[in-house]
Amino acid sequence: MQRQRTKPKPVDELRPRVRSELADASELLLCLDFDGTLAPIVEDPDEAEPTDRVEDVLDAITTEPEVTTAVVSGRALADVRERVDGPRIYAGNHGLELERGDSVAVHPVARKRGARIDAVCEVLEVALDPVPNAHIENKRLTATVHFRSVPEPARPQVRRLTREAVSRFGGDGLELSDGKAILEIGPAIDWGKGNAVEMLIADGADGTLPVYIGDDVTDESAFGAVEPDGIGVRVGDDAPTAASGRVRSPEAVADLIEWFATDGLERVRDGPTGQP
Ligand SMILES: O=P(O)(O)OC[C@H]1O[C@H](O[C@H]2O[C@H](CO)[C@@H](O)[C@H](O)[C@H]2O)[C@H](O)[C@@H](O)[C@@H]1O
């Protein structure tokens, strides 16, 4: 049963529950969003990268045999793979592509709608050309229209032109959604990060504790996939979310990953008989 959206607690307040879930667990599945979680939000999406500290703590935790790490991003799989090294699993395009071991699975309907994504991007390249700093990221299965650096008065025009292009060239096969200073264009199908995370949970051994850390709208379905048996942590303020915990920033995400790699893993190894 999925958790209702409520105010998340600071993760320190959740620590007793997390310790007890870890003590009952045999393994940890740690799923991590990229932008706004491992990498601070920046003006230019091409410049986004994990902090040095995040890289260090990821290096440490990815070598632990009881931990499986996965990056679950809205970026194209090939793009996010280039930006963060180490995790065993990568999901791109909000879960529409999933790399596990040597195999990459792509949602078949999304693959078919790729031609429409290309058509909308081509049209938008021309339509948005006069708008200062509007930028289109064609991720093949989905696309993102960036307006973080677009002057405020021109933003409604970006929304209108994008809506028109999607409805004209996407028909009912594509849909629009909001993100952080972006509009996401994707196939109108019932599939998101949460479905990819559910597949990873199903792959895990019995007794695996799933944890998901993310900061944006599309992370909500992934929080729903891990809660209430696992733990969702939202990066940001205390706005209602399906995650039960929150941290403030990617720096705090690094602290939390480090905690899982040290104290957290000790609980897993000690089992239920360890100190509370
Ligand atoms: O699921 P994520 O890994 O969080 O990806 C979501 C989108 O992130 C990127 O855009 C966001 O980050 C940019 C760089 O910090 C920022 O400029 C932009 O305003 C943010 O929305 C990425 O470019 C998109 O493709 C992802 O869908």
mmCIF file of N, CA and C and ligand atoms in Angstrom, residues 33-37 39-46 48 72-76 79-80 94 137 139 142 144 146-148 179-182 184 193 212 215-216 218-219, ligand 1:
data_model
loop_
_atom_site.group_PDB
_atom_site.id
_atom_site.type_symbol
_atom_site.label_atom_id
_atom_site.label_comp_id
_atom_site.label_asym_id
_atom_site.label_seq_id
_atom_site.Cartn_x
_atom_site.Cartn_y
_atom_site.Cartn_z
ATOM 1 N N ASP A 33 18.649 9.508 -7.000
ATOM 2 C CA ASP A 33 18.372 10.415 -8.103
ATOM 3 C C ASP A 33 19.669 11.193 -8.398
ATOM 4 N N PHE A 34 19.760 11.836 -9.558
ATOM 5 C CA PHE A 34 21.014 12.547 -9.875
ATOM 6 C C PHE A 34 20.914 14.053 -9.605
ATOM 7 N N ASP A 35 20.216 14.804 -10.497
ATOM 8 C CA ASP A 35 20.195 16.276 -10.364
ATOM 9 C C ASP A 35 19.445 16.702 -9.110
ATOM 10 N N GLY A 36 20.099 17.526 -8.310
ATOM 11 C CA GLY A 36 19.464 18.020 -7.086
ATOM 12 C C GLY A 36 19.663 17.067 -5.912
ATOM 13 N N THR A 37 20.238 15.880 -6.196
ATOM 14 C CA THR A 37 20.447 14.883 -5.124
ATOM 15 C C THR A 37 21.942 14.564 -5.003
ATOM 16 N N ALA A 39 24.052 15.719 -7.469
ATOM 17 C CA ALA A 39 24.681 16.902 -8.080
ATOM 18 C C ALA A 39 23.864 18.147 -7.735
ATOM 19 N N PRO A 40 24.504 19.197 -7.248
ATOM 20 C CA PRO A 40 23.743 20.416 -6.968
ATOM 21 C C PRO A 40 23.129 20.982 -8.259
ATOM 22 N N ILE A 41 21.977 21.614 -8.110
ATOM 23 C CA ILE A 41 21.331 22.237 -9.275
ATOM 24 C C ILE A 41 22.181 23.418 -9.744
ATOM 25 N N VAL A 42 22.419 23.471 -11.063
ATOM 26 C CA VAL A 42 23.190 24.574 -11.660
ATOM 27 C C VAL A 42 22.419 25.138 -12.855
ATOM 28 N N GLU A 43 22.810 26.337 -13.275
ATOM 29 C CA GLU A 43 22.106 26.997 -14.387
ATOM 30 C C GLU A 43 22.180 26.174 -15.669
ATOM 31 N N ASP A 44 23.396 25.696 -15.991
ATOM 32 C CA ASP A 44 23.595 24.992 -17.256
ATOM 33 C C ASP A 44 23.571 23.482 -17.013
ATOM 34 N N PRO A 45 22.560 22.776 -17.552
ATOM 35 C CA PRO A 45 22.453 21.334 -17.288
ATOM 36 C C PRO A 45 23.692 20.539 -17.707
ATOM 37 N N ASP A 46 24.435 21.058 -18.697
ATOM 38 C CA ASP A 46 25.651 20.337 -19.112
ATOM 39 C C ASP A 46 26.748 20.404 -18.055
ATOM 40 N N ALA A 48 26.285 20.038 -14.756
ATOM 41 C CA ALA A 48 25.942 19.340 -13.505
ATOM 42 C C ALA A 48 26.895 18.177 -13.243
ATOM 43 N N VAL A 72 18.932 6.593 -10.512
ATOM 44 C CA VAL A 72 17.646 6.600 -11.212
ATOM 45 C C VAL A 72 17.362 8.050 -11.603
ATOM 46 N N SER A 73 17.560 8.361 -12.891
ATOM 47 C CA SER A 73 17.577 9.767 -13.301
ATOM 48 C C SER A 73 16.580 10.075 -14.409
ATOM 49 N N GLY A 74 16.252 11.353 -14.523
ATOM 50 C CA GLY A 74 15.438 11.817 -15.646
ATOM 51 C C GLY A 74 16.291 12.041 -16.878
ATOM 52 N N ARG A 75 17.588 12.083 -16.716
ATOM 53 C CA ARG A 75 18.492 12.253 -17.851
ATOM 54 C C ARG A 75 18.519 10.984 -18.702
ATOM 55 N N ALA A 76 19.029 11.119 -19.940
ATOM 56 C CA ALA A 76 19.233 9.927 -20.763
ATOM 57 C C ALA A 76 20.246 9.032 -20.046
ATOM 58 N N ASP A 79 23.876 9.655 -20.736
ATOM 59 C CA ASP A 79 24.320 10.928 -20.156
ATOM 60 C C ASP A 79 24.633 10.760 -18.667
ATOM 61 N N VAL A 80 23.703 10.179 -17.917
ATOM 62 C CA VAL A 80 23.909 10.088 -16.460
ATOM 63 C C VAL A 80 25.055 9.117 -16.143
ATOM 64 N N HIS A 94 13.759 8.771 -16.642
ATOM 65 C CA HIS A 94 12.708 8.531 -15.636
ATOM 66 C C HIS A 94 12.270 7.073 -15.593
ATOM 67 N N GLU A 137 16.702 19.859 -24.446
ATOM 68 C CA GLU A 137 17.559 18.674 -24.259
ATOM 69 C C GLU A 137 16.793 17.482 -24.837
ATOM 70 N N LYS A 139 16.426 13.844 -25.270
ATOM 71 C CA LYS A 139 16.947 12.632 -24.634
ATOM 72 C C LYS A 139 16.426 11.379 -25.337
ATOM 73 N N THR A 142 12.524 10.925 -24.093
ATOM 74 C CA THR A 142 11.827 12.092 -23.528
ATOM 75 C C THR A 142 12.653 13.316 -23.932
ATOM 76 N N THR A 144 13.533 17.619 -22.583
ATOM 77 C CA THR A 144 13.357 18.620 -21.534
ATOM 78 C C THR A 144 13.519 20.007 -22.137
ATOM 79 N N HIS A 146 14.333 23.614 -20.995
ATOM 80 C CA HIS A 146 14.908 24.305 -19.836
ATOM 81 C C HIS A 146 14.587 25.804 -19.910
ATOM 82 N N PHE A 147 14.089 26.348 -18.775
ATOM 83 C CA PHE A 147 13.860 27.807 -18.761
ATOM 84 C C PHE A 147 14.445 28.475 -17.518
ATOM 85 N N ARG A 148 15.354 27.799 -16.805
ATOM 86 C CA ARG A 148 15.968 28.374 -15.597
ATOM 87 C C ARG A 148 16.604 29.730 -15.874
ATOM 88 N N GLY A 179 8.926 20.197 -13.931
ATOM 89 C CA GLY A 179 10.041 19.827 -13.056
ATOM 90 C C GLY A 179 10.621 21.108 -12.492
ATOM 91 N N LYS A 180 11.883 21.076 -12.117
ATOM 92 C CA LYS A 180 12.521 22.268 -11.539
ATOM 93 C C LYS A 180 13.011 23.197 -12.655
ATOM 94 N N ALA A 181 12.215 24.238 -12.958
ATOM 95 C CA ALA A 181 12.529 25.177 -14.052
ATOM 96 C C ALA A 181 12.673 24.454 -15.391
ATOM 97 N N ILE A 182 11.892 23.412 -15.545
ATOM 98 C CA ILE A 182 11.875 22.655 -16.812
ATOM 99 C C ILE A 182 10.460 22.196 -17.128
ATOM 100 N N GLU A 184 8.989 18.765 -18.958
ATOM 101 C CA GLU A 184 9.398 17.450 -19.453
ATOM 102 C C GLU A 184 8.360 16.983 -20.477
ATOM 103 N N LYS A 193 9.708 6.419 -12.655
ATOM 104 C CA LYS A 193 10.819 5.950 -11.826
ATOM 105 C C LYS A 193 10.366 4.856 -10.853
ATOM 106 N N TYR A 212 15.333 5.128 -1.178
ATOM 107 C CA TYR A 212 15.365 6.001 -2.362
ATOM 108 C C TYR A 212 15.547 7.442 -1.902
ATOM 109 N N ASP A 215 14.796 14.442 -5.236
ATOM 110 C CA ASP A 215 14.394 15.817 -4.890
ATOM 111 C C ASP A 215 13.232 16.370 -5.694
ATOM 112 N N ASP A 216 12.718 15.638 -6.699
ATOM 113 C CA ASP A 216 11.810 16.301 -7.646
ATOM 114 C C ASP A 216 10.490 15.542 -7.792
ATOM 115 N N THR A 218 9.234 13.769 -10.207
ATOM 116 C CA THR A 218 9.209 12.392 -10.719
ATOM 117 C C THR A 218 9.780 11.396 -9.710
ATOM 118 N N ASP A 219 10.377 11.898 -8.629
ATOM 119 C CA ASP A 219 10.870 10.981 -7.595
ATOM 120 C C ASP A 219 9.742 10.483 -6.687
HETATM 121 O O1 LIG B 1 15.838 12.790 -12.218
HETATM 122 P P1 LIG B 1 16.997 13.741 -12.190
HETATM 123 O O2 LIG B 1 18.327 13.061 -12.275
HETATM 124 O O3 LIG B 1 16.918 14.691 -11.028
HETATM 125 O O4 LIG B 1 16.829 14.611 -13.523
HETATM 126 C C1 LIG B 1 15.764 15.591 -13.635
HETATM 127 C C2 LIG B 1 16.174 16.604 -14.682
HETATM 128 O O5 LIG B 1 17.444 17.100 -14.255
HETATM 129 C C3 LIG B 1 18.139 18.004 -15.113
HETATM 130 O O6 LIG B 1 17.530 19.279 -14.990
HETATM 131 C C4 LIG B 1 17.657 19.808 -13.679
HETATM 132 O O7 LIG B 1 19.045 20.020 -13.373
HETATM 133 C C5 LIG B 1 19.704 21.029 -14.183
HETATM 134 C C6 LIG B 1 21.166 21.072 -13.757
HETATM 135 O O8 LIG B 1 21.274 21.350 -12.391
HETATM 136 C C7 LIG B 1 18.995 22.380 -13.995
HETATM 137 O O9 LIG B 1 19.612 23.386 -14.813
HETATM 138 C C8 LIG B 1 17.510 22.237 -14.358
HETATM 139 O O10 LIG B 1 16.832 23.461 -14.104
HETATM 140 C C9 LIG B 1 16.883 21.119 -13.506
HETATM 141 O O11 LIG B 1 15.529 20.906 -13.813
HETATM 142 C C10 LIG B 1 18.230 17.452 -16.513
HETATM 143 O O12 LIG B 1 18.792 18.414 -17.372
HETATM 144 C C11 LIG B 1 16.905 16.916 -17.026
HETATM 145 O O13 LIG B 1 17.113 16.229 -18.244
HETATM 146 C C12 LIG B 1 16.340 15.921 -16.037
HETATM 147 O O14 LIG B 1 15.076 15.448 -16.477
#
